[in-house]
Amino acid sequence: MNSLGPGGEFDLIRSFLAAGPPPGAEVVVGSGDDCAVLESGWVVSTDAFLEDVHFRRGWISFDEAGYRAVTAALSDVAAMAARPVGVLVALGLPDPDASRIAEGFRSGIRRACERACCALIGGDLTRSPGPVVVNVVALGRAHRPILRSRARAGDEVWVTGMLGASAAAVRDWKRGREPGPSLRRAFAAPAARLQEARWLAERIRMTALIDLSDGLLGDMSHIAAASGVAIVLDPALIPVAPGAVAVAGSRCDALPLALAGGEDYELAFTARPGSAESVAADFHRRFGASLTRVGLVTGGAGIRLEGDDADEFDPGSPGFNHFRVSRSDATEVGRPDGR
Amino acid sequence: MNSLGPGGEFDLIRSFLAAGPPPGAEVVVGSGDDCAVLESGWVVSTDAFLEDVHFRRGWISFDEAGYRAVTAALSDVAAMAARPVGVLVALGLPDPDASRIAEGFRSGIRRACERACCALIGGDLTRSPGPVVVNVVALGRAHRPILRSRARAGDEVWVTGMLGASAAAVRDWKRGREPGPSLRRAFAAPAARLQEARWLAERIRMTALIDLSDGLLGDMSHIAAASGVAIVLDPALIPVAPGAVAVAGSRCDALPLALAGGEDYELAFTARPGSAESVAADFHRRFGASLTRVGLVTGGAGIRLEGDDADEFDPGSPGFNHFRVSRSDATEVGRPDGR
């Protein structure tokens, strides 16, 4: 319950999740991590995807929306370093075109399941009075799931891949421009880092692991809160996607997309100094993606940016917040100011 | 995949669930039952509840909608004779009043969890562009989950409780009338027959078990399809809720509500002749609810009604289908005729 970072939207989620009796012994980890962890090593998460909030018909096809919804849900399984086993998909469809939309989703769901080697093991189909509504339950299994709560002062903070491309695509669409192929692909055809997470878990001791769905700053604040530590990020170290830099005009202008954009479905983790460094070259050879150190865990609480130009990207500064509109993501709901 | 009855809406679900690779050995039962069954005895289901499809603001409060959504999801756990362990709730909220709606849902979710002795172990909160959207994942555990697929010719068909009250409430609301207290309660405050299902499973060998969410005829057609048998129901034996009879004017006029209404969240099961009879009195003493024999399993396929006036309620007859509009339920989506 204390493992979400600060912020009006997270306060509402926290309050909401405090409903009901505490879980019994069969629930190893309840709410507050990427997945709940059940006895016997099962992990389970649920994610809602709504038309006009998480995607728009003008942006991507229903096939792509189905692929993306399942992949985003499976990213929660990756964030536990668990092996994906199955998904359950509940679909709410507007009456006109229900069959055609279902066919598109079925095709995209199939692609995502095949890519992750997991099965569609249940679902629900219902009429929607308006938007297309998708809910994906992801199930996986892990001998030793990696939580958000074991980061320690002195650990390094690392991320996989490059950040900001998905948010740059959303910004293009919102400005009436069709994003270029690499940005569009980042949004419409992301990959969940499922094999990467297990590969890392077999080689180094990650003390905390999360997937980047809320944006690096938001997700790091979850790790900081869950672990009872502070996290210091150096903006100069953030691996900004080249496509985001090209669209924004400069690395500096693209940095907010990488820091707050979310929906890249890359991984971020903490580990003892030197351990990630020792596998970074192998990781790149194996997966064609970078491992980049972006910061440090310290005593204290919350997230700080330190380094050249860090002040400009202070999450608390007014200049920062407007970049959040580039996210299609969901956590903006319920802010006191109604944004 | 072959365990749903005939009908355009079920065809669409069946086709949809055929996406992706087949499940591996860790999935004991995939789609096609009330829950998927996982190794180690976990059962899991997902259910979507949408404003203006499953409930309306003018009918019930958000507290009641939250209670009802969780209870309906837990009814799937009852339908496996499993013990409820936890739920995950994803909530999509329209911006105006998001906090107030979340508060209502939280209160109702808490009531439902407390009643079932299970915990809220995860969730997701997102903005909705229109309707309130709720998705509930129900998790339970059973040593020997009871499926839909083991009914055999010669078995009897039994139901718990009385049927049709929830559909009668919906019919009243749709006709602009406020339903009376007992009908309203059937819709707004149902109970999942969780203890009842396990009590029965400990005492008699149920060959197939399902909860009545799609209506007795629809749900019996699922058992018939899953078990490869025919089911013959006698309309004269159906336990019609007195409140439904009062509203409809006669038992005969109320019968379609009981046969097709759904959302009563009672249980229906099949068992060898005489076995349910032997525990019916104890069941009534323990739970204050009736156990009623309503039909018979035979060789063949599909559902038949046999007995006095059975022709009038033939599910294939034009006179029957218009009663389905009394359901708030979801399975009407995707019919070829677009209803």
XYZ file of C-alpha atoms in Angstrom:
678
model
C 0.000 0.000 0.000
C 2.959 2.312 0.453
C 4.682 1.301 -2.712
C 3.440 3.973 -5.083
C 5.174 7.295 -5.458
C 3.556 10.600 -4.477
C 1.046 12.400 -6.685
C -2.722 12.916 -6.808
C -3.255 10.091 -9.256
C -1.258 7.631 -7.190
C -3.012 8.785 -4.000
C -6.333 7.807 -5.548
C -5.012 4.391 -6.596
C -3.495 3.869 -3.160
C -6.733 4.775 -1.425
C -8.706 2.574 -3.804
C -6.458 -0.445 -3.233
C -6.810 -0.142 0.532
C -10.347 -1.558 0.290
C -11.180 -4.867 1.929
C -9.549 -7.339 4.270
C -5.791 -8.000 4.070
C -4.789 -10.999 1.954
C -4.109 -14.376 3.539
C -0.990 -16.484 3.380
C -1.709 -17.753 -0.130
C -1.047 -14.234 -1.433
C 2.702 -13.659 -1.121
C 2.582 -10.069 -2.411
C -0.694 -8.144 -2.723
C -1.230 -4.820 -4.438
C 1.631 -2.389 -4.895
C 3.925 -4.236 -7.265
C 3.694 -4.852 -11.013
C 1.918 -8.125 -10.295
C 0.374 -9.790 -7.281
C 2.397 -12.863 -6.301
C 0.509 -16.033 -5.372
C 1.642 -19.169 -3.604
C 3.270 -21.631 -6.037
C 5.020 -18.801 -7.893
C 2.108 -17.515 -9.962
C 2.111 -13.786 -10.714
C -0.980 -11.941 -11.968
C -1.771 -8.407 -13.089
C -4.733 -6.601 -14.650
C -4.598 -3.660 -17.060
C -7.370 -1.651 -18.678
C -7.031 -0.078 -22.130
C -9.709 2.321 -23.293
C -10.282 3.829 -26.686
C -9.567 7.578 -26.719
C -7.512 7.244 -23.542
C -4.873 4.653 -24.397
C -5.271 4.600 -28.167
C -7.318 6.172 -30.915
C -8.803 4.615 -34.030
C -7.081 7.224 -36.168
C -3.707 6.275 -34.728
C -3.533 2.501 -34.936
C -5.592 -0.432 -36.193
C -7.639 -2.696 -33.910
C -5.116 -5.436 -34.637
C -2.357 -3.159 -33.319
C -4.484 -2.116 -30.330
C -4.995 -5.768 -29.413
C -1.311 -6.547 -29.839
C -0.345 -3.520 -27.772
C -2.793 -4.208 -24.938
C -1.570 -7.790 -24.489
C 2.081 -6.774 -24.786
C 1.691 -3.978 -22.230
C 0.051 -6.431 -19.830
C 2.808 -8.996 -20.358
C 5.333 -6.270 -19.594
C 4.076 -6.513 -15.988
C 5.092 -10.183 -16.027
C 8.522 -9.164 -17.353
C 8.756 -6.685 -14.481
C 8.667 -9.633 -12.044
C 11.292 -11.543 -14.078
C 8.573 -14.152 -14.520
C 7.838 -16.455 -17.425
C 4.561 -15.625 -19.246
C 1.985 -18.421 -19.217
C -1.345 -17.004 -20.317
C -3.629 -14.015 -20.685
C -7.354 -13.483 -20.195
C -8.878 -10.739 -22.324
C -12.183 -8.987 -21.675
C -13.388 -6.930 -24.611
C -16.216 -4.369 -24.643
C -17.324 -3.555 -28.182
C -19.690 -0.916 -29.551
C -22.576 -2.498 -31.462
C -21.737 -1.116 -34.891
C -18.863 -3.150 -36.264
C -18.541 -5.407 -33.207
C -17.599 -8.413 -35.341
C -15.023 -6.487 -37.376
C -13.421 -4.959 -34.271
C -13.355 -8.363 -32.531
C -11.628 -9.843 -35.587
C -8.970 -7.132 -35.504
C -8.349 -7.623 -31.799
C -8.247 -11.381 -32.180
C -5.511 -11.085 -34.771
C -3.456 -8.681 -32.636
C -3.946 -10.722 -29.477
C -2.795 -13.818 -31.359
C 0.371 -12.055 -32.582
C 1.228 -10.862 -29.066
C 0.578 -14.299 -27.547
C 2.668 -16.033 -30.207
C 5.539 -13.593 -29.746
C 5.517 -14.207 -25.981
C 4.828 -17.959 -26.240
C 1.747 -17.724 -24.062
C -1.884 -18.707 -24.505
C -5.234 -16.946 -24.393
C -6.829 -18.942 -21.579
C -10.028 -17.030 -20.934
C -12.010 -13.957 -21.680
C -15.245 -12.071 -21.712
C -17.028 -10.318 -24.534
C -19.571 -7.619 -23.876
C -21.317 -4.721 -25.554
C -19.911 -1.248 -24.922
C -22.134 1.834 -24.986
C -19.296 3.876 -26.497
C -15.544 3.310 -26.545
C -13.799 0.034 -27.239
C -12.748 -1.296 -23.824
C -10.059 -3.932 -23.344
C -8.886 -5.507 -20.133
C -5.955 -7.883 -20.123
C -5.031 -10.179 -17.236
C -1.477 -11.442 -17.536
C -0.369 -14.610 -15.744
C 3.185 -15.766 -15.325
C 5.319 -17.889 -13.108
C 8.634 -17.326 -11.361
C 10.689 -19.228 -8.824
C 11.866 -15.943 -7.345
C 9.846 -12.943 -8.544
C 11.771 -9.667 -8.344
C 9.861 -6.960 -6.475
C 10.090 -3.182 -6.302
C 10.962 -3.153 -2.659
C 14.553 -4.319 -2.185
C 16.559 -1.391 -3.594
C 19.288 -0.293 -1.156
C 21.348 2.850 -0.791
C 24.450 2.473 -2.945
C 22.722 0.464 -5.681
C 22.961 1.657 -9.249
C 19.876 2.344 -11.394
C 19.866 0.857 -14.908
C 17.462 0.857 -17.845
C 17.158 -1.305 -20.960
C 16.883 0.176 -24.452
C 16.065 3.773 -25.405
C 13.295 5.928 -23.971
C 10.816 8.467 -25.306
C 9.885 7.134 -28.755
C 6.377 6.055 -27.796
C 5.629 9.426 -26.170
C 7.065 11.211 -29.212
C 4.635 9.293 -31.440
C 1.715 10.318 -29.221
C 2.873 13.934 -29.311
C 2.995 13.828 -33.103
C -0.502 12.380 -33.346
C -1.855 14.912 -30.868
C -0.358 17.682 -32.993
C -2.015 16.304 -36.097
C 1.126 14.751 -37.595
C 1.637 11.124 -38.538
C 4.761 9.948 -36.667
C 7.629 8.442 -38.637
C 7.966 4.646 -38.890
C 10.283 4.111 -35.909
C 8.164 6.242 -33.556
C 4.951 4.707 -34.814
C 6.400 1.240 -34.275
C 7.414 2.125 -30.705
C 3.782 2.877 -29.911
C 1.978 0.326 -32.088
C 4.321 -2.652 -31.870
C 6.253 -2.554 -28.597
C 7.933 -5.653 -27.223
C 7.706 -6.790 -23.629
C 11.224 -7.431 -22.294
C 10.276 -10.910 -21.109
C 13.386 -12.860 -22.088
C 15.626 -9.939 -21.170
C 14.305 -9.817 -17.607
C 14.846 -13.516 -17.010
C 18.253 -13.394 -18.679
C 19.272 -10.605 -16.296
C 17.770 -12.371 -13.269
C 19.857 -15.453 -14.042
C 23.079 -13.440 -14.183
C 22.909 -10.592 -11.692
C 21.073 -9.886 -8.471
C 18.584 -7.141 -9.279
C 17.351 -5.637 -6.003
C 14.300 -3.979 -7.598
C 12.747 -4.292 -11.050
C 9.914 -2.440 -12.781
C 8.705 -1.869 -16.332
C 8.494 1.669 -17.666
C 4.787 2.197 -18.196
C 4.263 5.346 -16.111
C 7.490 6.990 -17.346
C 10.951 6.744 -15.800
C 10.256 9.381 -13.140
C 6.919 7.917 -12.121
C 8.165 4.352 -12.087
C 11.336 5.249 -10.189
C 9.169 6.984 -7.602
C 7.320 3.668 -7.141
C 10.625 1.864 -6.483
C 11.770 4.634 -4.131
C 8.516 4.432 -2.159
C 8.401 0.620 -2.090
C 12.056 0.336 -1.023
C 12.112 3.288 1.373
C 14.987 4.974 -0.444
C 15.690 8.003 -2.618
C 16.659 7.708 -6.270
C 18.902 10.250 -7.973
C 18.785 10.304 -11.774
C 21.311 12.104 -13.983
C 19.521 13.587 -17.024
C 22.790 13.460 -18.994
C 22.799 9.653 -18.726
C 19.223 8.992 -19.931
C 19.238 7.010 -23.211
C 16.911 9.145 -25.328
C 15.537 7.445 -28.438
C 17.027 9.010 -31.596
C 13.568 9.305 -33.150
C 12.395 11.361 -30.175
C 15.444 13.635 -30.499
C 14.756 14.111 -34.221
C 11.140 15.090 -33.608
C 11.821 17.311 -30.608
C 14.678 19.115 -32.344
C 17.334 18.491 -29.688
C 18.270 15.992 -27.022
C 17.383 18.580 -24.407
C 13.877 19.066 -25.815
C 13.379 15.306 -26.131
C 14.485 14.569 -22.572
C 11.070 15.165 -20.987
C 9.571 12.585 -23.347
C 12.153 10.071 -22.125
C 11.780 11.003 -18.440
C 8.008 11.205 -18.213
C 6.676 9.698 -21.418
C 6.035 6.176 -20.254
C 4.749 3.319 -22.369
C 8.179 2.385 -23.652
C 7.837 -0.949 -21.818
C 11.556 -0.976 -21.216
C 12.814 -2.253 -17.865
C 14.442 -0.308 -15.052
C 16.236 -2.039 -12.210
C 18.579 -1.477 -9.317
C 21.650 -3.597 -8.590
C 24.903 -3.486 -6.642
C 27.618 -1.351 -8.294
C 29.433 -3.083 -11.130
C 27.129 -6.065 -11.526
C 25.064 -4.759 -14.448
C 28.186 -3.330 -16.070
C 29.653 -6.834 -16.140
C 26.839 -8.180 -18.352
C 26.012 -5.098 -20.468
C 28.082 -6.154 -23.490
C 26.636 -9.685 -23.459
C 23.151 -8.219 -23.085
C 23.668 -6.031 -26.127
C 24.985 -8.935 -28.189
C 22.116 -11.179 -27.142
C 19.218 -8.728 -27.459
C 20.505 -5.873 -29.626
C 19.565 -3.401 -26.906
C 21.605 -1.263 -24.583
C 21.896 -1.439 -20.815
C 22.458 2.054 -19.451
C 23.245 3.272 -15.953
C 21.029 6.319 -15.297
C 21.364 6.985 -11.582
C 21.956 5.936 -8.026
C 19.987 4.825 -4.979
C 20.609 6.874 -1.832
C 19.156 7.238 1.621
C 16.075 9.434 1.942
C 12.879 9.443 -0.081
C 11.595 10.426 -3.520
C 13.237 11.191 -6.833
C 15.866 13.841 -7.560
C 17.501 14.886 -10.781
C 21.146 15.848 -10.408
C 23.661 16.855 -13.063
C 23.950 19.393 -15.858
C 20.627 21.102 -16.636
C 18.898 18.976 -14.035
C 16.978 21.945 -12.639
C 15.159 22.389 -15.914
C 13.625 18.952 -15.600
C 12.690 19.024 -11.971
C 9.458 17.060 -11.828
C 8.064 19.675 -9.463
C 8.656 22.608 -11.817
C 5.798 24.092 -13.808
C 7.889 23.812 -16.949
C 7.973 20.085 -16.543
C 4.372 19.130 -16.099
C 3.030 20.145 -19.463
C 5.034 17.383 -21.043
C 2.816 14.860 -19.384
C 0.121 15.574 -21.944
C 2.291 13.666 -24.402
C 1.374 10.471 -22.624
C -1.611 8.427 -23.660
C -1.300 6.702 -20.341
C -3.862 6.284 -17.671
C -2.475 7.569 -14.457
C -3.524 11.131 -15.103
C -7.028 10.346 -13.910
C -8.241 11.670 -10.619
C -5.895 14.526 -10.064
C -7.421 17.083 -7.759
C -7.152 19.682 -10.520
C -9.019 17.448 -12.914
C -6.342 17.350 -15.592
C -13.360 -24.172 -27.293
C -16.456 -26.289 -27.820
C -17.899 -25.622 -24.410
C -20.225 -22.746 -25.188
C -23.766 -23.311 -26.366
C -25.022 -22.240 -29.802
C -25.973 -18.649 -30.631
C -24.458 -15.705 -32.473
C -23.068 -14.132 -29.319
C -21.422 -17.350 -28.182
C -20.046 -17.958 -31.693
C -18.247 -14.624 -31.498
C -16.806 -15.427 -28.054
C -15.756 -18.863 -29.231
C -14.033 -17.447 -32.299
C -12.379 -14.764 -30.213
C -11.059 -17.265 -27.670
C -9.520 -19.404 -30.389
C -6.724 -16.836 -30.809
C -3.145 -17.752 -30.029
C -1.164 -20.869 -29.234
C -2.684 -23.646 -27.083
C -1.879 -23.448 -23.370
C 0.948 -25.500 -21.886
C 0.842 -28.025 -19.080
C 0.677 -25.380 -16.359
C -2.839 -24.511 -17.542
C -5.064 -27.426 -16.538
C -8.217 -25.954 -18.112
C -8.092 -23.025 -20.549
C -11.023 -21.025 -21.855
C -14.497 -22.507 -21.958
C -15.305 -22.945 -18.273
C -16.314 -20.415 -15.614
C -12.644 -20.033 -14.685
C -9.338 -21.105 -16.163
C -7.683 -23.713 -13.919
C -3.963 -23.384 -13.246
C -1.462 -25.837 -11.827
C -1.512 -25.827 -8.000
C -5.297 -25.501 -7.953
C -5.627 -21.800 -8.708
C -8.718 -20.753 -10.649
C -9.012 -17.365 -12.366
C -11.711 -15.520 -14.287
C -12.181 -12.039 -15.737
C -15.452 -10.125 -16.068
C -16.195 -6.707 -17.527
C -19.002 -4.492 -16.229
C -19.896 -1.385 -18.188
C -22.153 1.474 -17.272
C -25.324 1.529 -19.385
C -24.811 -2.115 -20.314
C -24.621 -3.905 -16.963
C -25.951 -1.170 -14.722
C -27.224 2.385 -14.885
C -26.599 5.285 -12.530
C -30.336 5.789 -12.142
C -30.787 2.202 -11.003
C -28.149 1.647 -8.356
C -25.428 3.551 -6.518
C -21.723 3.259 -7.349
C -21.299 1.439 -4.051
C -23.859 -1.127 -5.192
C -22.282 -1.327 -8.647
C -18.901 -2.107 -7.073
C -20.425 -4.678 -4.742
C -22.302 -6.293 -7.604
C -19.317 -6.414 -9.981
C -17.100 -8.154 -7.420
C -19.865 -10.532 -6.350
C -20.669 -11.475 -9.951
C -16.974 -12.186 -10.560
C -16.716 -14.275 -7.391
C -19.727 -16.254 -8.577
C -17.384 -17.700 -11.232
C -15.194 -18.975 -8.388
C -18.278 -20.510 -6.756
C -19.039 -22.186 -10.092
C -15.764 -24.145 -9.752
C -16.569 -25.062 -6.114
C -13.389 -23.139 -5.284
C -12.507 -21.044 -2.259
C -12.220 -17.301 -3.045
C -8.786 -15.818 -2.325
C -8.579 -12.421 -3.958
C -9.780 -10.036 -6.627
C -8.039 -7.504 -8.854
C -10.190 -4.571 -9.934
C -9.502 -2.266 -12.886
C -11.649 0.846 -12.877
C -12.106 3.350 -15.708
C -13.636 6.595 -14.481
C -14.948 9.648 -16.333
C -13.095 12.788 -15.319
C -16.005 14.611 -13.697
C -16.552 13.055 -10.291
C -13.743 10.488 -10.615
C -12.907 10.730 -6.907
C -16.529 10.424 -5.792
C -17.180 7.451 -8.076
C -13.966 5.759 -6.931
C -15.039 6.236 -3.323
C -18.403 4.607 -4.019
C -16.790 1.670 -5.767
C -14.210 1.277 -3.039
C -16.940 0.969 -0.442
C -18.892 -1.591 -2.486
C -15.782 -3.583 -3.363
C -14.881 -3.678 0.324
C -18.343 -4.992 1.274
C -18.182 -7.710 -1.353
C -14.649 -8.729 -0.337
C -15.569 -8.820 3.336
C -18.663 -10.904 2.667
C -16.615 -13.432 0.687
C -13.577 -13.307 3.004
C -11.236 -12.397 0.180
C -8.806 -9.548 -0.423
C -8.344 -6.866 -3.066
C -4.844 -7.808 -4.197
C -4.329 -5.552 -7.196
C -5.891 -3.124 -9.555
C -5.641 -0.426 -12.125
C -7.219 2.997 -12.243
C -7.636 4.863 -15.486
C -9.592 7.675 -17.060
C -12.626 6.756 -19.143
C -13.805 8.915 -22.041
C -17.425 8.066 -21.214
C -18.980 5.229 -19.245
C -17.735 3.884 -15.931
C -15.845 0.695 -16.783
C -15.078 -2.013 -14.227
C -13.161 -5.205 -14.744
C -12.899 -7.762 -11.964
C -10.452 -10.655 -11.909
C -11.483 -13.302 -9.393
C -8.940 -15.760 -7.992
C -9.744 -18.857 -5.995
C -8.328 -22.199 -5.131
C -9.736 -25.716 -5.197
C -8.307 -29.177 -4.685
C -10.746 -30.527 -7.260
C -12.440 -27.790 -9.305
C -15.786 -28.855 -10.748
C -16.030 -28.278 -14.495
C -18.885 -27.982 -16.975
C -17.811 -31.006 -18.928
C -18.615 -34.154 -16.950
C -22.431 -34.284 -17.103
C -23.627 -37.721 -18.200
C -26.887 -39.058 -19.603
C -29.114 -40.018 -16.694
C -27.875 -37.247 -14.390
C -30.393 -34.914 -12.827
C -30.210 -31.118 -13.217
C -30.596 -29.041 -10.039
C -30.585 -25.339 -9.204
C -30.133 -23.422 -5.958
C -32.548 -20.710 -4.837
C -35.215 -18.950 -6.915
C -34.785 -17.502 -10.387
C -35.964 -14.416 -12.242
C -35.937 -11.675 -9.594
C -32.918 -9.843 -10.994
C -34.347 -9.854 -14.521
C -37.705 -8.662 -13.146
C -35.964 -5.688 -11.527
C -34.277 -4.816 -14.828
C -37.617 -5.085 -16.632
C -39.208 -2.733 -14.114
C -36.401 -0.174 -14.500
C -36.547 -0.410 -18.289
C -40.275 0.271 -18.122
C -39.697 3.335 -15.956
C -40.821 1.739 -12.688
C -38.780 1.416 -9.502
C -38.729 -2.281 -8.599
C -39.915 -3.378 -5.170
C -37.387 -4.016 -2.394
C -36.917 -7.760 -2.951
C -36.430 -7.409 -6.714
C -34.144 -4.424 -6.285
C -32.078 -6.369 -3.757
C -31.759 -9.324 -6.152
C -30.098 -7.017 -8.690
C -28.177 -4.639 -6.414
C -27.073 -6.963 -3.629
C -26.754 -10.521 -4.933
C -24.756 -13.133 -3.068
C -22.272 -15.475 -4.704
C -23.053 -19.045 -3.643
C -19.481 -19.640 -2.518
C -20.055 -21.599 0.682
C -22.988 -23.414 -0.855
C -20.895 -24.730 -3.749
C -18.175 -26.083 -1.478
C -20.745 -27.514 0.934
C -22.333 -29.405 -1.944
C -18.964 -30.519 -3.350
C -18.073 -32.035 0.021
C -21.307 -34.033 0.164
C -22.290 -35.108 -3.329
C -20.502 -35.737 -6.580
C -21.579 -32.941 -8.927
C -20.704 -33.956 -12.486
C -21.017 -30.389 -13.844
C -21.439 -27.034 -12.137
C -22.090 -23.525 -13.453
C -23.381 -20.229 -12.093
C -26.462 -18.669 -13.634
C -25.169 -15.493 -15.202
C -26.353 -15.983 -18.795
C -29.758 -17.351 -17.724
C -30.718 -20.960 -17.068
C -31.207 -21.784 -20.757
C -27.957 -20.164 -21.855
C -25.940 -21.654 -19.036
C -27.440 -25.118 -19.472
C -26.527 -24.925 -23.152
C -22.901 -24.357 -22.066
C -22.993 -27.509 -19.908
C -24.657 -29.471 -22.715
C -21.995 -28.372 -25.202
C -19.075 -28.914 -22.820
C -20.291 -32.360 -21.754
C -21.512 -33.530 -25.165
C -25.027 -34.232 -23.894
C -28.556 -32.887 -24.198
C -30.371 -31.286 -21.304
C -34.136 -31.446 -20.925
C -35.725 -28.879 -18.625
C -39.302 -29.042 -17.340
C -40.774 -25.526 -17.149
C -43.190 -26.685 -14.450
C -40.265 -27.429 -12.116
C -38.421 -24.087 -12.437
C -38.348 -22.261 -9.072
C -39.621 -18.833 -10.125
C -38.965 -16.046 -7.615
C -42.241 -14.863 -6.015
C -41.318 -11.231 -6.699
C -40.996 -11.989 -10.392
C -44.401 -13.709 -10.386
C -45.957 -10.723 -8.650
C -44.567 -8.270 -11.187
C -45.313 -10.409 -14.240
C -48.867 -11.144 -13.084
C -48.636 -14.931 -13.255
C -46.123 -17.725 -12.928
C -46.511 -18.388 -16.621
C -45.669 -14.802 -17.539
C -42.735 -14.778 -15.107
C -41.250 -18.018 -16.392
C -39.278 -16.430 -19.244
C -37.578 -14.160 -16.694
C -36.495 -17.246 -14.746
C -35.457 -19.222 -17.823
C -33.564 -16.526 -19.686
C -33.083 -13.690 -17.253
C -29.630 -14.478 -15.959
C -27.743 -12.563 -13.317
C -29.370 -14.425 -10.444
C -25.947 -15.867 -9.590
C -27.582 -19.043 -8.387
C -25.858 -22.346 -9.142
C -26.966 -25.095 -11.492
C -25.414 -28.527 -11.395
C -25.812 -32.080 -12.594
C -25.519 -35.152 -10.366
C -26.464 -38.823 -10.296
C -30.158 -39.456 -9.505
C -31.009 -39.207 -5.824
C -27.768 -37.670 -4.602
C -28.908 -34.031 -4.465
C -32.267 -35.081 -3.065
C -30.442 -36.636 -0.124
C -28.908 -33.315 0.963
C -31.672 -30.862 -0.047
C -33.219 -30.581 3.422
C -29.829 -30.043 5.093
C -28.956 -27.501 2.426
C -32.148 -25.571 3.125
C -31.541 -25.629 6.891
C -27.939 -24.509 6.473
C -28.393 -21.796 3.843
C -32.097 -20.909 3.890
C -32.313 -21.634 0.182
C -33.989 -24.355 -1.814
C -32.411 -27.038 -3.977
C -34.736 -27.843 -6.873
C -34.569 -30.509 -9.531
C -35.408 -28.862 -12.852
C -34.523 -31.418 -15.496
C -32.540 -34.325 -16.803
C -29.407 -35.016 -18.823
C -29.927 -37.227 -21.881
C -27.982 -38.344 -24.915
C -27.875 -35.942 -27.849
C -27.090 -32.248 -27.940
C -28.601 -28.905 -26.946
C -31.431 -27.862 -24.666
C -35.065 -28.934 -24.829
C -38.044 -27.904 -22.772
C -40.491 -30.704 -22.080
C -43.640 -30.707 -20.008
C -46.884 -28.714 -19.773
C -46.790 -25.497 -21.814
C -43.202 -26.230 -22.807
C -43.835 -25.254 -26.428
C -44.602 -21.708 -25.411
C -41.111 -21.269 -23.999
C -39.153 -22.948 -26.712
C -35.932 -20.926 -26.925
C -36.164 -21.105 -30.702
C -39.658 -19.616 -30.884
C -40.163 -15.960 -31.827
C -42.353 -15.519 -28.778
C -39.438 -16.335 -26.543
C -36.660 -14.113 -27.735
C -38.131 -10.751 -26.925
C -37.849 -11.574 -23.242
C -34.088 -11.400 -23.523
C -34.296 -7.615 -23.567
C -35.050 -7.829 -19.861
C -31.446 -8.778 -19.245
C -28.840 -6.186 -18.514
C -26.288 -8.811 -19.373
C -23.539 -8.699 -21.868
C -23.777 -11.698 -24.065
C -26.161 -10.007 -26.483
C -23.232 -8.342 -28.195
C -22.223 -9.426 -31.637
C -25.342 -11.153 -32.807
C -25.467 -11.263 -36.570
C -28.664 -9.227 -36.496
C -26.976 -6.543 -34.449
C -29.368 -6.651 -31.512
